[in-house]
């Protein structure tokens, strides 16, 4: 059996090599003294220093983190409420709502991006030409506001998809039981429903946040000219032939993501181990069921 | 907990920011700059046939390669122990957390005429060997700024989207189903052909969608790896909205046609997939 597995293992290793070799090269060359990604000229940390002095990039990073945090939180509140609402609907209405909810997920990013850009341009023209704009002395432009709307729009579907299964697994009687025992609607939600769906909600926040951090295409079309996000800034940097700071940036991002995933996975494994042990202790014959 | 009204804010939000933008795309596609209704945007689309052809051909090639690489990998990994499976899938997901522009940048310098791949081939003596055999004067293997480089970029960036759904479907197959097939006398090849493969098709289908759609609509990959030589639909649309060719009416029309073709492809594929699933249930 084990000898028959050798070809498949070789194939798997090759695929992983394909996936990781470019990343490893970026990491190695981020410590290169020269500008080139092709010739090694000695060890240096200068690209990291330049990265930390690149005000434009740091500004873009700050915008992206703030934007992603606000978008993740707002889409989670909006999406969790919507998921509860959808769950209460009749099957037909729910089907329609979920179908529309799926549109930003299945559409190509570029379609979502340009269609929202059309809407913003249309609405901004309408507003700036209206007497309201003249009366208030305000002119509206694409910028952080439009970016935030776009991000909430593509984040919320992920939140809903992550909360819905939790709601489906909920015992429909517990909310009524809480009310029978004298809890008001909001109190019962906070004490009974929320703890049950919390893993789904937290999962939603995390997915929404990472989607926002990672997005390039939709931000590119909806950001206007005043603000920029990290991914858009990376795009302008990458278009130039040689930009060694990019190597340093990639290395830092990869390290952060790697550590995060490691922590999450180790924590999860520990929890699972604890849960199995607990179950084993609770089962009379001492075996995990 | 029954409270339909909780969904009202989001339903209103979707009406404004999901439905209205799509309605605007359709409206723009069927109007001219002066606001009059016209079909001109579609009539002139023949000029862009190469962009349509390139986009769909390159995306199809990338999707096929992703299946050929991703399916065996997902299958092999599913046979490993629990720990190996977990680590293997984490390693598949890890690169996806890095922005795809950074991953593409890595390939830009690898594929260069003086990049590491060509340096390696030169050092090993491949070019000398080829020159000796053919009498030519080959100094490098030209890879960057070709269509092949674009396909490579698609495969590299979107391969995890193919592996994940296939793996999760194969991983969930009840081992008793496979044992039952073996008990009934099926050999390994037969088990794979008659049991594992049909049951894994839904994973392949969602993988195809997740690879094909970003591939067919990309504009960054063709710009970065194709050097702007191969005009794809994404480039064309981007040019109409943010480029010098500013014409959102034509851009909307192209986007609409692309969306319709993709939707038709997906519908046909899903119908085919459902049929397969129905057979396996019987």
Coordinates of C-alpha atoms in Angstrom, one line a residue:
Chain A
X1 CA 0.0 0.0 0.0
X2 CA 2.6 2.5 1.0
X3 CA 4.7 2.0 -2.1
X4 CA 1.7 2.5 -4.3
X5 CA 1.3 5.9 -2.7
X6 CA 4.7 7.2 -3.7
X7 CA 3.6 8.6 -7.1
X8 CA 0.7 10.4 -5.6
X9 CA 2.8 11.9 -2.8
X10 CA 5.4 13.1 -5.4
X11 CA 2.6 14.8 -7.3
X12 CA 1.2 16.4 -4.1
X13 CA 4.7 17.7 -3.2
X14 CA 5.1 19.2 -6.7
X15 CA 1.8 21.0 -6.4
X16 CA 2.8 22.5 -3.0
X17 CA 6.2 23.4 -4.5
X18 CA 4.4 25.3 -7.3
X19 CA 2.2 27.1 -4.7
X20 CA 5.0 28.1 -2.4
X21 CA 8.2 28.5 -4.5
X22 CA 7.2 32.0 -5.7
X23 CA 6.3 33.1 -2.1
X24 CA 9.6 31.7 -0.7
X25 CA 11.5 33.6 -3.4
X26 CA 9.7 36.9 -2.5
X27 CA 10.7 36.3 1.1
X28 CA 14.3 35.6 0.2
X29 CA 14.7 38.6 -2.1
X30 CA 13.0 40.9 0.5
X31 CA 16.4 40.7 2.3
X32 CA 18.4 41.4 -0.8
X33 CA 20.8 44.4 -0.8
X34 CA 20.2 45.1 -4.5
X35 CA 17.1 46.3 -6.2
X36 CA 16.8 43.2 -8.4
X37 CA 14.6 40.2 -7.9
X38 CA 17.0 38.2 -10.0
X39 CA 20.5 38.6 -8.6
X40 CA 21.4 38.2 -5.0
X41 CA 23.7 41.0 -3.8
X42 CA 23.9 40.3 -0.1
X43 CA 21.8 40.6 3.0
X44 CA 20.1 43.9 4.0
X45 CA 17.0 45.2 5.7
X46 CA 16.9 48.4 3.7
X47 CA 13.6 47.5 1.9
X48 CA 11.9 47.1 5.2
X49 CA 13.1 50.5 6.3
X50 CA 11.9 52.0 3.0
X51 CA 8.6 50.3 3.5
X52 CA 8.1 51.9 6.9
X53 CA 9.0 55.3 5.4
X54 CA 6.6 55.0 2.5
X55 CA 3.9 57.4 3.7
X56 CA 1.6 56.7 0.8
X57 CA 1.6 53.0 1.5
X58 CA 1.2 53.4 5.2
X59 CA -1.7 55.8 4.7
X60 CA -3.4 53.3 2.4
X61 CA -2.8 50.6 5.0
X62 CA -4.5 52.7 7.7
X63 CA -7.4 53.5 5.4
X64 CA -7.8 49.8 4.5
X65 CA -7.8 48.7 8.2
X66 CA -10.3 51.4 9.3
X67 CA -12.5 50.7 6.3
X68 CA -12.4 46.9 6.7
X69 CA -13.2 47.2 10.5
X70 CA -16.2 49.5 10.0
X71 CA -17.4 47.5 7.0
X72 CA -17.1 44.2 8.9
X73 CA -18.9 45.5 11.9
X74 CA -21.7 47.2 10.0
X75 CA -22.2 44.3 7.6
X76 CA -22.3 41.9 10.6
X77 CA -25.1 43.9 12.4
X78 CA -27.0 44.4 9.1
X79 CA -26.4 40.8 8.0
X80 CA -27.2 39.1 11.4
X81 CA -30.5 41.1 11.7
X82 CA -31.3 40.2 8.1
X83 CA -30.5 36.5 8.6
X84 CA -33.0 36.4 11.6
X85 CA -35.5 38.2 9.4
X86 CA -35.0 35.8 6.5
X87 CA -35.3 32.9 8.8
X88 CA -38.7 34.1 10.0
X89 CA -40.0 34.5 6.4
X90 CA -42.1 32.1 4.5
X91 CA -40.2 29.8 2.2
X92 CA -41.0 31.7 -1.0
X93 CA -40.0 35.1 0.2
X94 CA -36.9 33.7 1.8
X95 CA -35.9 32.1 -1.5
X96 CA -36.2 35.5 -3.3
X97 CA -34.2 37.3 -0.6
X98 CA -31.4 34.7 -0.6
X99 CA -31.2 34.7 -4.4
X100 CA -30.6 38.5 -4.4
X101 CA -28.2 38.0 -1.5
X102 CA -26.2 35.6 -3.6
X103 CA -25.9 38.1 -6.5
X104 CA -22.7 39.8 -5.2
X105 CA -21.2 36.4 -4.4
X106 CA -21.7 34.9 -7.8
X107 CA -21.2 37.9 -10.0
X108 CA -17.7 38.7 -11.2
X109 CA -16.1 41.4 -9.0
X110 CA -15.7 43.7 -12.0
X111 CA -19.5 43.6 -12.6
X112 CA -20.2 44.5 -9.0
X113 CA -17.5 47.2 -9.2
X114 CA -18.6 48.9 -12.3
X115 CA -22.3 48.6 -11.5
X116 CA -21.8 50.3 -8.2
X117 CA -19.6 52.9 -9.8
X118 CA -22.5 53.7 -12.2
X119 CA -24.9 54.0 -9.3
X120 CA -22.6 56.3 -7.4
X121 CA -21.9 58.5 -10.4
X122 CA -25.6 58.7 -11.2
X123 CA -26.6 59.5 -7.6
X124 CA -23.8 62.0 -7.2
X125 CA -24.7 63.9 -10.4
X126 CA -28.3 63.9 -9.2
X127 CA -27.4 65.3 -5.8
X128 CA -24.9 67.8 -7.0
X129 CA -27.3 69.2 -9.6
X130 CA -30.2 69.4 -7.1
X131 CA -31.2 72.5 -5.2
X132 CA -30.4 70.7 -1.9
X133 CA -26.7 70.6 -2.8
X134 CA -26.8 74.3 -3.6
X135 CA -28.7 75.1 -0.4
X136 CA -26.3 73.2 1.8
X137 CA -23.3 74.3 -0.2
X138 CA -22.2 70.6 -0.3
X139 CA -20.7 68.8 -3.2
X140 CA -20.6 65.0 -2.9
X141 CA -17.7 63.0 -4.4
X142 CA -16.7 59.4 -4.5
X143 CA -14.4 58.6 -1.7
X144 CA -14.4 56.8 1.7
X145 CA -18.2 56.9 1.8
X146 CA -18.8 55.2 -1.5
X147 CA -16.0 52.7 -0.7
X148 CA -17.7 51.9 2.7
X149 CA -21.1 51.3 1.0
X150 CA -19.5 49.0 -1.6
X151 CA -17.6 47.0 1.1
X152 CA -20.7 46.6 3.3
X153 CA -22.6 45.4 0.2
X154 CA -20.1 42.6 -0.7
X155 CA -19.4 41.7 3.0
X156 CA -23.0 41.3 4.2
X157 CA -23.8 38.2 2.0
X158 CA -20.9 36.3 3.7
X159 CA -22.2 37.2 7.1
X160 CA -25.7 36.0 6.2
X161 CA -24.3 32.7 4.8
X162 CA -22.4 32.2 8.0
X163 CA -25.3 33.0 10.4
X164 CA -28.1 31.2 8.6
X165 CA -26.9 27.6 9.4
X166 CA -26.7 28.5 13.1
X167 CA -30.3 29.7 13.1
X168 CA -31.5 26.6 11.3
X169 CA -29.9 24.5 14.1
X170 CA -31.7 26.5 16.8
X171 CA -34.4 24.9 18.9
X172 CA -37.5 27.1 18.0
X173 CA -38.9 26.6 21.5
X174 CA -36.1 28.2 23.5
X175 CA -37.0 31.7 22.6
X176 CA -40.6 31.2 23.6
X177 CA -39.5 29.5 26.8
X178 CA -37.4 32.5 27.7
X179 CA -40.4 34.8 27.0
X180 CA -42.7 32.5 29.1
X181 CA -40.2 33.0 32.0
X182 CA -40.7 36.7 31.7
X183 CA -37.8 37.8 29.4
X184 CA -38.6 40.8 27.1
X185 CA -37.8 40.4 23.4
X186 CA -34.4 42.1 23.4
X187 CA -33.4 40.4 26.7
X188 CA -34.4 37.0 25.4
X189 CA -32.4 37.7 22.2
X190 CA -29.4 38.7 24.1
X191 CA -29.4 35.9 26.6
X192 CA -30.8 33.0 24.6
X193 CA -30.5 33.5 20.8
X194 CA -27.2 35.4 20.6
X195 CA -25.1 33.0 22.6
X196 CA -26.4 30.2 20.3
X197 CA -25.6 31.9 17.0
X198 CA -22.5 33.7 18.3
X199 CA -20.0 31.4 16.6
X200 CA -21.7 32.1 13.2
X201 CA -21.7 35.8 13.9
X202 CA -18.0 35.9 14.9
X203 CA -17.1 33.8 11.8
X204 CA -19.1 36.3 9.8
X205 CA -17.0 39.2 11.2
X206 CA -13.8 37.5 10.4
X207 CA -14.8 36.5 6.8
X208 CA -16.1 40.0 6.2
X209 CA -12.9 41.6 7.5
X210 CA -10.6 39.5 5.4
X211 CA -12.8 40.0 2.3
X212 CA -12.5 43.7 2.8
X213 CA -8.8 43.7 3.4
X214 CA -8.2 41.5 0.3
X215 CA -10.5 43.3 -2.1
X216 CA -8.9 45.0 -5.1
X217 CA -11.3 45.1 -8.0
X218 CA -14.4 46.6 -6.3
X219 CA -12.4 49.1 -4.4
X220 CA -10.6 50.1 -7.6
X221 CA -13.9 51.1 -9.2
X222 CA -15.6 52.7 -6.2
X223 CA -12.9 54.6 -4.4
X224 CA -12.9 57.8 -6.5
X225 CA -9.7 59.9 -6.7
X226 CA -9.2 61.1 -3.1
X227 CA -8.6 57.9 -1.2
X228 CA -6.7 54.7 -1.9
X229 CA -6.6 51.3 -0.3
X230 CA -3.7 48.9 0.2
X231 CA -4.6 46.6 -2.6
X232 CA -5.1 49.5 -5.1
X233 CA -1.8 51.0 -3.9
X234 CA -0.1 47.6 -4.4
X235 CA -1.5 47.5 -7.9
X236 CA 0.0 50.8 -8.9
X237 CA 3.4 49.8 -7.3
X238 CA 3.4 46.4 -9.0
X239 CA 2.7 47.9 -12.4
X240 CA 6.2 49.5 -12.2
X241 CA 8.9 47.1 -13.2
X242 CA 11.0 47.0 -10.1
X243 CA 9.6 47.8 -6.7
X244 CA 11.6 45.9 -4.0
X245 CA 9.5 47.2 -1.1
X246 CA 6.8 44.9 -2.4
X247 CA 8.9 41.9 -1.4
X248 CA 9.2 43.3 2.1
X249 CA 5.5 44.0 2.2
X250 CA 4.6 40.4 1.0
X251 CA 6.9 38.9 3.6
X252 CA 5.3 40.8 6.4
X253 CA 1.8 40.0 5.2
X254 CA 2.6 36.4 4.8
X255 CA 4.1 36.2 8.3
X256 CA 1.1 37.8 9.9
X257 CA -1.4 35.6 8.1
X258 CA 0.7 32.5 8.8
X259 CA 0.9 33.2 12.5
X260 CA -2.9 34.1 12.7
X261 CA -3.8 30.8 11.0
X262 CA -1.5 28.9 13.2
X263 CA -3.0 30.4 16.4
X264 CA -6.5 29.8 15.2
X265 CA -5.8 26.2 14.2
X266 CA -3.9 25.3 17.4
X267 CA -6.7 26.8 19.5
X268 CA -9.3 24.9 17.5
X269 CA -7.4 21.7 17.9
X270 CA -7.1 22.2 21.6
X271 CA -10.8 23.0 21.9
X272 CA -11.7 19.8 20.0
X273 CA -9.4 17.7 22.1
X274 CA -11.0 19.2 25.3
X275 CA -14.5 18.5 23.9
X276 CA -13.6 14.9 23.1
X277 CA -12.2 14.4 26.6
X278 CA -15.3 16.0 28.2
X279 CA -17.5 13.8 26.1
X280 CA -15.5 10.7 27.1
X281 CA -15.8 11.7 30.8
X282 CA -19.6 12.1 30.5
X283 CA -20.2 8.8 28.7
X284 CA -20.8 6.1 31.3
X285 CA -18.6 3.4 29.7
X286 CA -15.7 5.9 29.3
X287 CA -15.7 5.8 25.5
X288 CA -16.3 8.9 23.3
X289 CA -19.4 8.4 21.3
Chain B
X1 CA -37.6 33.9 17.3
X2 CA -39.9 35.2 14.6
X3 CA -39.3 38.8 13.4
X4 CA -39.5 39.4 9.8
X5 CA -39.1 43.2 10.2
X6 CA -35.4 42.7 11.2
X7 CA -34.6 42.1 7.6
X8 CA -36.1 45.3 6.3
X9 CA -32.9 47.4 6.6
X10 CA -31.0 44.9 4.6
X11 CA -33.7 44.3 2.0
X12 CA -33.8 48.1 1.4
X13 CA -29.9 48.1 1.3
X14 CA -30.0 45.3 -1.4
X15 CA -32.6 47.2 -3.4
X16 CA -30.4 50.2 -3.5
X17 CA -26.9 48.7 -3.8
X18 CA -27.4 45.3 -5.5
X19 CA -30.5 45.5 -7.6
X20 CA -30.4 49.2 -8.6
X21 CA -26.8 49.0 -9.9
X22 CA -27.7 46.0 -12.1
X23 CA -30.7 47.9 -13.4
X24 CA -28.4 50.8 -14.2
X25 CA -26.0 48.5 -16.2
X26 CA -28.9 47.4 -18.3
X27 CA -30.2 51.0 -18.7
X28 CA -26.7 52.3 -19.7
X29 CA -26.2 49.4 -22.1
X30 CA -29.3 50.3 -24.1
X31 CA -28.8 54.0 -24.2
X32 CA -26.5 56.4 -26.0
X33 CA -24.6 59.4 -24.4
X34 CA -27.5 61.8 -25.1
X35 CA -29.9 59.5 -23.3
X36 CA -31.7 58.1 -26.3
X37 CA -32.5 54.4 -26.5
X38 CA -30.3 52.6 -28.9
X39 CA -28.8 49.2 -29.8
X40 CA -25.6 50.7 -31.2
X41 CA -23.6 49.5 -28.2
X42 CA -24.4 46.0 -29.1
X43 CA -24.2 46.4 -32.9
X44 CA -20.6 47.5 -32.7
X45 CA -19.5 44.6 -30.4
X46 CA -18.2 42.5 -33.3
X47 CA -15.0 44.6 -33.2
X48 CA -14.4 43.2 -29.7
X49 CA -14.7 39.5 -30.7
X50 CA -11.0 38.8 -30.1
X51 CA -11.3 40.1 -26.5
X52 CA -14.4 37.8 -26.0
X53 CA -12.6 34.9 -27.6
X54 CA -9.3 35.4 -25.7
X55 CA -11.1 35.8 -22.3
X56 CA -13.2 32.7 -22.7
X57 CA -10.4 30.6 -24.2
X58 CA -7.8 31.5 -21.6
X59 CA -10.3 31.1 -18.7
X60 CA -11.4 27.7 -20.0
X61 CA -7.8 26.6 -20.3
X62 CA -7.1 27.8 -16.8
X63 CA -10.2 26.0 -15.4
X64 CA -9.3 22.8 -17.2
X65 CA -5.7 22.9 -15.8
X66 CA -7.1 23.6 -12.3
X67 CA -9.2 20.5 -12.6
X68 CA -6.3 18.4 -13.9
X69 CA -4.0 19.6 -11.0
X70 CA -6.6 20.2 -8.3
X71 CA -8.7 17.0 -8.6
X72 CA -5.9 14.5 -8.1
X73 CA -4.4 16.6 -5.3
X74 CA -7.8 16.8 -3.4
X75 CA -8.3 13.0 -3.9
X76 CA -4.8 12.1 -2.7
X77 CA -5.0 14.4 0.3
X78 CA -8.3 12.9 1.3
X79 CA -6.6 9.5 1.7
X80 CA -4.2 10.8 4.3
X81 CA -4.5 10.8 8.1
X82 CA -6.6 13.4 9.8
X83 CA -3.6 15.5 10.9
X84 CA -2.1 15.5 7.4
X85 CA -5.4 16.4 5.8
X86 CA -5.8 19.4 8.2
X87 CA -2.3 20.7 7.6
X88 CA -2.5 20.1 3.9
X89 CA -5.7 22.1 3.5
X90 CA -4.4 24.9 5.7
X91 CA -1.3 25.1 3.4
X92 CA -3.7 25.3 0.4
X93 CA -5.6 28.1 2.0
X94 CA -2.6 30.0 3.3
X95 CA -1.5 31.7 0.0
X96 CA -5.0 32.8 -0.6
X97 CA -4.8 35.1 2.3
X98 CA -2.0 37.0 0.6
X99 CA -3.3 39.5 -1.9
X100 CA -3.4 38.1 -5.4
X101 CA -1.5 41.1 -6.7
X102 CA 1.5 40.2 -4.5
X103 CA 1.4 36.5 -5.7
X104 CA 1.2 37.7 -9.3
X105 CA 4.2 40.0 -8.7
X106 CA 6.3 37.0 -7.6
X107 CA 5.6 35.4 -11.0
X108 CA 6.4 38.6 -12.9
X109 CA 10.1 38.4 -11.9
X110 CA 10.2 34.6 -12.1
X111 CA 9.0 34.5 -15.7
X112 CA 11.2 37.4 -16.9
X113 CA 13.7 36.8 -19.7
X114 CA 16.5 37.2 -17.1
X115 CA 14.4 35.8 -14.3
X116 CA 15.3 32.9 -12.1
X117 CA 13.7 30.3 -14.3
X118 CA 15.7 31.4 -17.3
X119 CA 18.9 31.8 -15.2
X120 CA 18.3 28.2 -14.0
X121 CA 17.8 26.9 -17.5
X122 CA 20.9 28.7 -18.7
X123 CA 23.1 27.4 -15.9
X124 CA 21.9 23.8 -16.5
X125 CA 22.7 24.2 -20.1
X126 CA 19.3 23.7 -21.7
X127 CA 19.8 26.6 -24.2
X128 CA 23.3 25.3 -25.2
X129 CA 21.8 21.9 -25.8
X130 CA 18.9 23.3 -27.9
X131 CA 21.3 25.6 -29.9
X132 CA 23.6 22.7 -30.5
X133 CA 20.7 20.5 -31.7
X134 CA 18.9 23.1 -33.8
X135 CA 21.8 25.4 -34.7
X136 CA 19.7 28.4 -33.4
X137 CA 20.7 31.2 -31.1
X138 CA 18.4 30.8 -28.2
X139 CA 19.3 32.9 -25.1
X140 CA 16.1 32.7 -23.1
X141 CA 12.7 31.1 -23.0
X142 CA 10.4 33.9 -23.6
X143 CA 7.6 33.5 -21.0
X144 CA 6.5 36.9 -19.6
X145 CA 4.0 38.9 -21.6
X146 CA 2.5 35.9 -23.3
X147 CA -0.9 34.3 -23.1
X148 CA 0.7 31.3 -21.4
X149 CA 1.8 33.6 -18.6
X150 CA -1.7 34.8 -18.1
X151 CA -3.1 31.3 -17.9
X152 CA -0.3 30.4 -15.4
X153 CA -1.3 33.4 -13.3
X154 CA -4.9 32.3 -13.4
X155 CA -4.0 28.7 -12.4
X156 CA -1.6 29.9 -9.7
X157 CA -4.1 32.4 -8.1
X158 CA -7.3 30.4 -8.4
X159 CA -6.1 26.8 -7.9
X160 CA -7.1 26.8 -4.2
X161 CA -10.6 27.6 -5.2
X162 CA -10.7 24.4 -7.2
X163 CA -9.1 22.2 -4.6
X164 CA -11.1 23.3 -1.5
X165 CA -14.6 22.4 -2.7
X166 CA -13.5 19.1 -4.3
X167 CA -11.7 18.1 -1.2
X168 CA -14.6 19.0 1.1
X169 CA -17.0 16.9 -1.0
X170 CA -14.6 13.9 -1.3
X171 CA -13.8 14.1 2.4
X172 CA -17.5 13.9 3.3
X173 CA -18.1 10.7 1.3
X174 CA -19.3 8.1 3.8
X175 CA -16.6 5.4 3.9
X176 CA -19.3 2.8 4.3
X177 CA -20.5 3.6 0.7
X178 CA -17.1 2.8 -0.6
X179 CA -16.9 -0.4 1.5
X180 CA -20.3 -1.4 0.2
X181 CA -19.1 -1.0 -3.4
X182 CA -16.0 -3.1 -2.6
X183 CA -18.1 -5.8 -0.9
X184 CA -20.1 -6.0 -4.1
X185 CA -16.9 -6.8 -6.0
X186 CA -15.8 -3.4 -7.4
X187 CA -12.1 -3.0 -7.8
X188 CA -10.4 0.4 -7.0
X189 CA -10.8 1.8 -10.4
X190 CA -14.4 0.8 -10.5
X191 CA -15.0 2.3 -7.0
X192 CA -13.5 5.6 -8.2
X193 CA -15.4 5.6 -11.5
X194 CA -18.8 4.6 -10.2
X195 CA -18.8 6.0 -6.6
X196 CA -16.2 8.6 -5.8
X197 CA -16.2 10.5 -9.0
X198 CA -20.0 10.9 -9.4
X199 CA -20.3 11.9 -5.7
X200 CA -17.5 14.5 -6.1
X201 CA -19.0 16.2 -9.1
X202 CA -20.9 18.9 -7.1
X203 CA -17.5 19.9 -5.7
X204 CA -16.0 20.1 -9.2
X205 CA -18.9 22.2 -10.4
X206 CA -18.5 24.8 -7.6
X207 CA -14.8 24.7 -8.2
X208 CA -15.3 25.4 -11.9
X209 CA -17.5 28.4 -11.1
X210 CA -15.0 29.8 -8.6
X211 CA -12.1 29.5 -11.0
X212 CA -13.8 30.4 -14.3
X213 CA -15.7 33.6 -13.2
X214 CA -12.6 35.5 -11.8
X215 CA -10.5 34.2 -14.7
X216 CA -12.9 35.4 -17.4
X217 CA -13.3 38.8 -15.9
X218 CA -9.7 39.6 -14.8
X219 CA -8.0 42.7 -16.0
X220 CA -5.0 42.9 -13.5
X221 CA -3.6 39.5 -14.6
X222 CA -3.5 40.4 -18.3
X223 CA -2.0 43.7 -17.5
X224 CA 0.7 42.4 -15.2
X225 CA 1.6 39.0 -16.8
X226 CA 0.4 39.6 -20.4
X227 CA 2.1 43.0 -20.6
X228 CA -1.1 44.5 -22.1
X229 CA -0.5 42.6 -25.3
X230 CA -3.6 40.4 -24.9
X231 CA -6.7 42.5 -24.5
X232 CA -9.2 40.6 -22.3
X233 CA -12.8 41.5 -21.5
X234 CA -11.8 42.8 -18.1
X235 CA -9.4 45.2 -19.7
X236 CA -12.0 46.4 -22.2
X237 CA -14.5 47.1 -19.4
X238 CA -12.0 48.8 -17.2
X239 CA -10.9 51.0 -20.1
X240 CA -14.5 52.1 -20.7
X241 CA -15.0 53.1 -17.0
X242 CA -11.7 54.4 -15.8
X243 CA -9.5 54.5 -18.9
X244 CA -9.0 57.0 -21.7
X245 CA -11.7 55.4 -23.7
X246 CA -14.3 56.6 -21.2
X247 CA -17.7 55.3 -22.4
X248 CA -19.8 53.7 -19.7
X249 CA -22.6 52.9 -22.2
X250 CA -20.3 50.6 -24.2
X251 CA -18.7 49.3 -21.0
X252 CA -22.1 48.4 -19.6
X253 CA -23.1 46.6 -22.8
X254 CA -19.9 44.5 -22.8
X255 CA -20.3 43.8 -19.1
X256 CA -23.9 42.7 -19.7
X257 CA -23.0 40.4 -22.6
X258 CA -20.2 38.8 -20.6
X259 CA -22.6 38.4 -17.6
X260 CA -25.2 36.7 -19.8
X261 CA -22.8 34.3 -21.4
X262 CA -21.3 33.3 -18.0
X263 CA -24.8 32.8 -16.6
X264 CA -25.9 30.7 -19.5
X265 CA -22.7 28.6 -19.2
X266 CA -23.3 28.1 -15.5
X267 CA -26.9 27.2 -16.0
X268 CA -26.1 24.6 -18.6
X269 CA -23.3 23.2 -16.4
X270 CA -25.5 23.0 -13.3
X271 CA -28.2 21.2 -15.2
X272 CA -25.7 18.7 -16.4
X273 CA -24.4 18.4 -12.9
X274 CA -27.9 17.8 -11.4
X275 CA -28.5 15.1 -14.0
X276 CA -25.3 13.3 -12.9
X277 CA -26.4 13.6 -9.3
X278 CA -29.8 12.2 -10.1
X279 CA -28.2 9.2 -11.8
X280 CA -25.9 8.5 -8.8
X281 CA -28.9 8.6 -6.4
X282 CA -30.8 6.0 -8.5

